[in-house]
Short mmCIF file of C-alpha atoms in Angstrom, two decimals:
data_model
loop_
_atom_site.label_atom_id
_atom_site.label_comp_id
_atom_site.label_asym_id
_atom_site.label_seq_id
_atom_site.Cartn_x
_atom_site.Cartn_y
_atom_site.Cartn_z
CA UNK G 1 71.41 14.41 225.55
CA UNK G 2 69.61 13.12 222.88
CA UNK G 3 71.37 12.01 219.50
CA UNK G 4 69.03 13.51 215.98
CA UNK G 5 70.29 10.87 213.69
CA UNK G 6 69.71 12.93 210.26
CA UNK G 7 71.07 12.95 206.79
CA UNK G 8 73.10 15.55 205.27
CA UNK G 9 70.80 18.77 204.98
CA UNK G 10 68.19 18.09 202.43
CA UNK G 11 68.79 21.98 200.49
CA UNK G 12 71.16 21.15 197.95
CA UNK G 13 74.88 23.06 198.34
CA UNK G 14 74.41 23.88 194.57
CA UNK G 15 71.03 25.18 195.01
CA UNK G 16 73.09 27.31 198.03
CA UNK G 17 75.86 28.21 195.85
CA UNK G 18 74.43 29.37 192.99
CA UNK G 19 71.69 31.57 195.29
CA UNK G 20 74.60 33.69 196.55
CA UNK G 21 76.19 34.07 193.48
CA UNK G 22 73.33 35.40 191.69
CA UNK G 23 73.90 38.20 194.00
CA UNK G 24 77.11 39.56 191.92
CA UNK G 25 79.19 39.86 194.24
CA UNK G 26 83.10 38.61 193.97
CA UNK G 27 84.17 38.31 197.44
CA UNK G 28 83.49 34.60 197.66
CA UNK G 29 84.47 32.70 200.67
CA UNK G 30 86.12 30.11 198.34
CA UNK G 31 87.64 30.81 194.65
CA UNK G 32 84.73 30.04 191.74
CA UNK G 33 87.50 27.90 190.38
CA UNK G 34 87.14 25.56 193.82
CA UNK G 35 83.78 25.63 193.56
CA UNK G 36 82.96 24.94 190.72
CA UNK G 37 84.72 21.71 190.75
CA UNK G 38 83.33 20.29 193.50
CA UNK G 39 79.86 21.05 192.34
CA UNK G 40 80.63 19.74 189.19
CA UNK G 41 79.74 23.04 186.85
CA UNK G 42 82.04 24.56 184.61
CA UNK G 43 83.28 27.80 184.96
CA UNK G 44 82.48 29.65 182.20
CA UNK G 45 79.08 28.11 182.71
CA UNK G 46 78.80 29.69 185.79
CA UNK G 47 79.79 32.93 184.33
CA UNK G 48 77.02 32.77 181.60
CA UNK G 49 74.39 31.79 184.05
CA UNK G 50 75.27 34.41 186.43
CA UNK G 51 75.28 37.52 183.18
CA UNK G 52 72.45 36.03 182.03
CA UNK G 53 69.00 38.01 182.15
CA UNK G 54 66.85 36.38 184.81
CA UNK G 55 62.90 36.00 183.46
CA UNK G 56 60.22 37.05 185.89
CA UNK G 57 59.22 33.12 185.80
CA UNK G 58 62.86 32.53 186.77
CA UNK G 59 62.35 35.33 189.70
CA UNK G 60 59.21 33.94 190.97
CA UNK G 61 60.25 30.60 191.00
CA UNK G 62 63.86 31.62 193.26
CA UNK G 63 61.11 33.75 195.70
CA UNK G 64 59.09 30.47 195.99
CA UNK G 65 62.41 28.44 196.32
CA UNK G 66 63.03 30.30 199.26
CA UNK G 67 59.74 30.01 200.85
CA UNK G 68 60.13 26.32 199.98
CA UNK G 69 63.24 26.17 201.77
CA UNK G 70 62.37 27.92 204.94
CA UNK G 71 58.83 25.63 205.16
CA UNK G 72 60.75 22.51 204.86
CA UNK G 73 63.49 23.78 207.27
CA UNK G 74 60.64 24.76 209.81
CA UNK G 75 58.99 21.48 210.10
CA UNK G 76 62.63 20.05 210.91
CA UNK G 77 62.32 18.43 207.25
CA UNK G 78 59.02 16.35 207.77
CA UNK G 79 56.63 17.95 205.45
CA UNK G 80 56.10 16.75 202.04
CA UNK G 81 54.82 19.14 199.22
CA UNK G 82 50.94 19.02 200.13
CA UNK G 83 51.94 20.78 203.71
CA UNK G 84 54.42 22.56 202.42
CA UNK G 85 52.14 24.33 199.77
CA UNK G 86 49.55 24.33 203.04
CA UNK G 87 52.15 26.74 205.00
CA UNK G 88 52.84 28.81 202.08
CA UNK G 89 49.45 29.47 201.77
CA UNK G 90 49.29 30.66 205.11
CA UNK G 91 52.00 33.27 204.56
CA UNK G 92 50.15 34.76 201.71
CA UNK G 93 53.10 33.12 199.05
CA UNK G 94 50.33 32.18 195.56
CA UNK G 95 51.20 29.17 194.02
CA UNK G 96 50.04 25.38 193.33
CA UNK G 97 50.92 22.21 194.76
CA UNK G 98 52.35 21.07 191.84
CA UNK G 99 55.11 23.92 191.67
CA UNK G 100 55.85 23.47 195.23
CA UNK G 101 56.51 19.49 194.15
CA UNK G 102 58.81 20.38 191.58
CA UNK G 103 60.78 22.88 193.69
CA UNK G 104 60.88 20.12 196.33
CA UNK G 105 62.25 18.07 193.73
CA UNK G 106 64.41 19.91 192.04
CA UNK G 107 65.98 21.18 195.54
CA UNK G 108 66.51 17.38 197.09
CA UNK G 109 64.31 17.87 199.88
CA UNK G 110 63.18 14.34 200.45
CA UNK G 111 60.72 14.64 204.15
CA UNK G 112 61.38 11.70 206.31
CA UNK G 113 59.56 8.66 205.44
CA UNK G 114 57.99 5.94 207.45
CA UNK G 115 59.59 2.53 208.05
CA UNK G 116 57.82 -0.69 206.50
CA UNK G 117 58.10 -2.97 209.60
CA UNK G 118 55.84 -2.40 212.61
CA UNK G 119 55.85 -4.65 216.21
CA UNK G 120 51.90 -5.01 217.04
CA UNK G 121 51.31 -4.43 221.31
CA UNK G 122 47.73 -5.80 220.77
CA UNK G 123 47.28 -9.23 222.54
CA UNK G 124 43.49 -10.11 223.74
CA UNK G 125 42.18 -10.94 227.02
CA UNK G 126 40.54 -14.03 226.54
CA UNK G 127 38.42 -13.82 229.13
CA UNK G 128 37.14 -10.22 228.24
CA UNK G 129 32.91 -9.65 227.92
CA UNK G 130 31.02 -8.08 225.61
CA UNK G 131 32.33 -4.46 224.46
CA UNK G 132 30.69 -2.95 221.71
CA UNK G 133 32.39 -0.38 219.05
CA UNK G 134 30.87 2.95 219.22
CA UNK G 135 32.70 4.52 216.36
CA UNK G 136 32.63 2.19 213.67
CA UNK G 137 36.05 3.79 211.74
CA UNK G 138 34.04 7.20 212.23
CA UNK G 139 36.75 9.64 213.76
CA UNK G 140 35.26 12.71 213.70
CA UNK G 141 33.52 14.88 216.31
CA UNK G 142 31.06 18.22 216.71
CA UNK G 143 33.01 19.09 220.01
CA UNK G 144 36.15 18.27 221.97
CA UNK G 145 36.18 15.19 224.25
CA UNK G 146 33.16 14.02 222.88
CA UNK G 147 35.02 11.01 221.19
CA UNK G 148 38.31 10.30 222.12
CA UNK G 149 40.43 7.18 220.77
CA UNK G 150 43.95 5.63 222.34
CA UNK G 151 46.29 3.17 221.72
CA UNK G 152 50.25 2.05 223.39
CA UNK G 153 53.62 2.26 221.30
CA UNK G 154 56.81 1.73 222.00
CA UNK G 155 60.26 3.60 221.82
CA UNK G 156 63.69 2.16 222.02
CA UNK G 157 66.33 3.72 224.16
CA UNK G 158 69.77 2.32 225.64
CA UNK G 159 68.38 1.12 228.96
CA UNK G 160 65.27 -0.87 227.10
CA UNK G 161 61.70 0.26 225.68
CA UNK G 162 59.99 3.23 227.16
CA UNK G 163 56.13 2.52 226.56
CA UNK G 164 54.29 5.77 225.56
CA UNK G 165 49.88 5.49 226.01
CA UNK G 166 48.10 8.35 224.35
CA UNK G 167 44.14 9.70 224.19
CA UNK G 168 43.47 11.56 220.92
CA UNK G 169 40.54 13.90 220.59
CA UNK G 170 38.49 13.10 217.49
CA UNK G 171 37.49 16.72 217.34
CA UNK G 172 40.69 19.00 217.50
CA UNK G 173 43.07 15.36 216.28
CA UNK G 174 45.06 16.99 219.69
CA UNK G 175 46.84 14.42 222.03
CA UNK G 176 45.06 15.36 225.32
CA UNK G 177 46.67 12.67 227.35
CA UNK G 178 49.58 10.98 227.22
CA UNK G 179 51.68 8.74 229.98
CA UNK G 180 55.11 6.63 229.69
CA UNK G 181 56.81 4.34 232.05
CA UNK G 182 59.05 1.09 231.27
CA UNK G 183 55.84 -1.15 230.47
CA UNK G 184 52.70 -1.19 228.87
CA UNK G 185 50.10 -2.24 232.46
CA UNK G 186 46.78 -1.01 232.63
CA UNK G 187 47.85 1.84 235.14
CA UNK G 188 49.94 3.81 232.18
CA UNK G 189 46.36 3.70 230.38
CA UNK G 190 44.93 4.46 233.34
CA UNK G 191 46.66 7.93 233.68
CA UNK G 192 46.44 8.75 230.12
CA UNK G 193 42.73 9.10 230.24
CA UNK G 194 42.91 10.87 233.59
CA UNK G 195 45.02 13.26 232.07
CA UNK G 196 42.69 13.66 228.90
CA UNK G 197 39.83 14.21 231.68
CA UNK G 198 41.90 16.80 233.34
CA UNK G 199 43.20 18.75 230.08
CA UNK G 200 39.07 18.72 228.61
CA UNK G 201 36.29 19.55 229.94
CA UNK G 202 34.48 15.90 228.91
CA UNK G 203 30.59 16.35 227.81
CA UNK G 204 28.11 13.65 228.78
CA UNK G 205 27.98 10.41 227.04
CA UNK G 206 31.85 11.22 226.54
CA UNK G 207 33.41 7.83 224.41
CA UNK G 208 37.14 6.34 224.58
CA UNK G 209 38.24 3.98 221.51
CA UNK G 210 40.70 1.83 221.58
CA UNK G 211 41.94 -1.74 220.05
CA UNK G 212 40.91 -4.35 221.84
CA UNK G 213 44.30 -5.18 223.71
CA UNK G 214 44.56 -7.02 227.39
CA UNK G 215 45.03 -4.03 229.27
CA UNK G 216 42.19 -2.00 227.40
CA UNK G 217 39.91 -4.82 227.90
CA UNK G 218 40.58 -5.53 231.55
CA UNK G 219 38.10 -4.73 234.57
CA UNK G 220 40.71 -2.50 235.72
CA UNK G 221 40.29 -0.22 233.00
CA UNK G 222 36.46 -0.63 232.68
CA UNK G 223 36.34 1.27 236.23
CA UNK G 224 38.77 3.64 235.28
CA UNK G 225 36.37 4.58 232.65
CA UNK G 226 33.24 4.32 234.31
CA UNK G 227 34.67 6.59 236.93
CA UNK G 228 35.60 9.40 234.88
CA UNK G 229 31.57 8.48 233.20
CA UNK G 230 33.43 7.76 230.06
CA UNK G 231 31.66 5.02 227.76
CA UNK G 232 34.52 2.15 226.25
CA UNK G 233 34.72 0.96 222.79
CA UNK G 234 36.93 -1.36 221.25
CA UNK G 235 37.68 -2.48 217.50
CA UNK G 236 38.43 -5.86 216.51
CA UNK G 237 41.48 -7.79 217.33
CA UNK G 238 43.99 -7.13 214.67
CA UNK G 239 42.10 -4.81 212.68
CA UNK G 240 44.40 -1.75 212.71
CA UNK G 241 41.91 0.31 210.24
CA UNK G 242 38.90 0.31 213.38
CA UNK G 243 41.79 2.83 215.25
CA UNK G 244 43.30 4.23 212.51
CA UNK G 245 43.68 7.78 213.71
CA UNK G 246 45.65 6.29 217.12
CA UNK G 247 47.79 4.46 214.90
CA UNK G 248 48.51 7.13 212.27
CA UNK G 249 49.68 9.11 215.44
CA UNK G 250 51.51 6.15 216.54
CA UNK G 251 53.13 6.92 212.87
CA UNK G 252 53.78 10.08 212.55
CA UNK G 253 55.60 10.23 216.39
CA UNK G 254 57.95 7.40 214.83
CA UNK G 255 58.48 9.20 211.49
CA UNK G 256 58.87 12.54 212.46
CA UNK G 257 61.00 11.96 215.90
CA UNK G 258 61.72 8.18 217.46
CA UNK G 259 63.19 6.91 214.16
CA UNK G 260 65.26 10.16 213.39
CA UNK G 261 66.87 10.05 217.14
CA UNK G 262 68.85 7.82 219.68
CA UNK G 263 68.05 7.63 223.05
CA UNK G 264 70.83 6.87 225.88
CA UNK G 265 68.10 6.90 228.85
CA UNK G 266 64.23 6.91 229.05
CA UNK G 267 64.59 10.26 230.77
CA UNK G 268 65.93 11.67 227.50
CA UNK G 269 63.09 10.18 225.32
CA UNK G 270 60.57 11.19 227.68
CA UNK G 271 61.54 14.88 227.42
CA UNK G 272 61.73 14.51 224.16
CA UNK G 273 58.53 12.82 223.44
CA UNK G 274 56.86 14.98 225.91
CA UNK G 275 58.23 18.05 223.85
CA UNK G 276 56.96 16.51 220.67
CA UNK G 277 53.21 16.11 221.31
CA UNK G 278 53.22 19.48 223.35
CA UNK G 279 54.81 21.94 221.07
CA UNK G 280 55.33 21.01 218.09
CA UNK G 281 52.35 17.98 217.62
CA UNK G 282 49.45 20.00 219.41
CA UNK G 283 50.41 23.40 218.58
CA UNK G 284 52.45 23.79 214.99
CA UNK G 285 52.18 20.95 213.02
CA UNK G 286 49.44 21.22 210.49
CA UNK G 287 46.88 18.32 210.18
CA UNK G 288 45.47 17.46 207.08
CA UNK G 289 42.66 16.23 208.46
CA UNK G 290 41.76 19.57 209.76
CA UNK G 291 42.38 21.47 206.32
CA UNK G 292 45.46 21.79 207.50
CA UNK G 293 45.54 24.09 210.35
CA UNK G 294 46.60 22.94 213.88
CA UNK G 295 45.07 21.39 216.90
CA UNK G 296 45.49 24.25 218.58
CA UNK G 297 44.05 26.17 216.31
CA UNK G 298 40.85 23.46 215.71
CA UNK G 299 40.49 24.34 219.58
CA UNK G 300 40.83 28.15 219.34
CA UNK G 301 37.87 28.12 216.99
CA UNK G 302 35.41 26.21 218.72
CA UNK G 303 36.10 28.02 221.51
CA UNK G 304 35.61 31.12 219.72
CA UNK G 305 32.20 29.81 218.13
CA UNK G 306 30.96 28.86 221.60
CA UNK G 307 31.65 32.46 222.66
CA UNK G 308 29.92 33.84 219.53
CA UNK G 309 27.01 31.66 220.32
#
């Protein structure tokens, strides 16, 4: 199985404590004498704090804290305080960002954060013609599959790297295709953008973006595309901002999953991967760049306009 390499849980034990003492009642699991040592408060501190009159603020804020808690808990502790104020929003809980922040930091509850080194896949085919870029950093769509972008990363496991190949639509930000095998040939882009052309329903003049990598620029590829009647676009060779939203995908998988586990095989980190974009990626993890709401839900309501229509 695979191995979740985490920290200890971000909620504080004191923040924990001191929530189910407020309650009142004496039958403790441990003696307030034990605990309070090893959370380093004094005793009859804990006795004033626990007679004293809680405010309404005070109230609020613990109702919050626990909203807080269970957000942060929910997105297996990857959100930071913009998406965590998004969810609470959602369920109705009125407050600001910047009170969700200081909960967050009052609480310890640090989201995972992204590693500083990155290995770049992207090596040109020098012999590659003339492809133009048709999005120009513009990653935004009117309807799904209309604009689609794609790029290869890489996860480490015990037996070696497992190569994953994705096609994100510019419209919903929802993988739509995704393959892995043990390398990074043009047939594992190949079947990502068959999938994509299998999961939507592609309209006419239907455009793929990608870096401008061997495999993405190879004749191989160019008929994979012109048989699905896809038009190709590339960015320019080591310029990571003309594919930005594949590579803040790339990002977020790495953040959020591949750097917070260890993987004995590449069948474990498939399944997990695969689990990743599929239910929690696509369908619960909220996208800033669609107001926050989810792929899924992006879909849902384009759908539902087209219906209304």
């Amino acid at each position: 199985m695979c191995l979740v390499l985490r920290p200890a849980p971000a909620v504080s034990e004191k923040y924990e404590f001191m929530q189910s003492l407020s309650t009142g009642d004496e039958s403790y699991e441990f003696p307030v004498v034990f605990m309070c040592v090893r959370l380093r408060v004094s005793r009859s501190g804990f006795y004033e704090w626990r007679n004293r009159t809680i405010s309404a603020t005070a109230r609020r804020r613990a109702d919050i804290s626990r909203h807080v808690v269970l957000s942060f808990a929910e997105s297996d502790e990857t959100y930071g305080y913009r998406r965590v104020h998004a969810e609470l929003a959602r369920w109705g809980v009125d407050c600001s960002p910047e009170l969700v922040r200081s909960i967050m930091r009052e609480l310890g509850l640090v989201p995972c954060q992204p590693r500083p080194w990155r290995h770049s896949l992207t090596e040109a085919d020098a012999g590659a013609g003339p492809i133009p870029d048709l999005v120009n950093r513009d990653f935004t769509a009117d309807t799904p599959g209309a604009k689609m972008v794609g790029d290869i990363t890489y996860v480490p496991t015990w037996e070696g790297w497992l190569f994953l190949a994705t096609v994100i639509d510019c419209h919903t930000k929802a993988v739509i295709g995704w393959a892995m095998d043990d390398n990074y040939r043009t047939p594992l882009i190949a079947a990502a953008v068959e999938m994509a052309a299998r999961n939507c329903d592609l309209p006419p003049g239907a455009i793929f973006h990608s870096d401008r990598g061997s495999n993405y620029t190879s004749a191989e590829f160019a008929e994979t595309l012109k048989g699905l009647e896809i038009r190709q676009s590339v960015g320019r060779t080591g310029i990571c901002y003309d594919n930005a939203m594949a590579e803040s995908f790339n990002a977020a998988l790495k953040v959020e999953r591949v750097h917070r586990t260890a993987y004995p095989t590449r069948k474990k980190a498939y399944a997990d991967i695969a689990a990743y974009i599929e239910l929690r990626y696509n369908t619960t993890r909220l996208h800033s760049g669609l107001g926050y709401r989810t792929p899924s839900e992006a879909r849902d309501e384009y759908l539902s306009r087209q219906s209304a229509a």
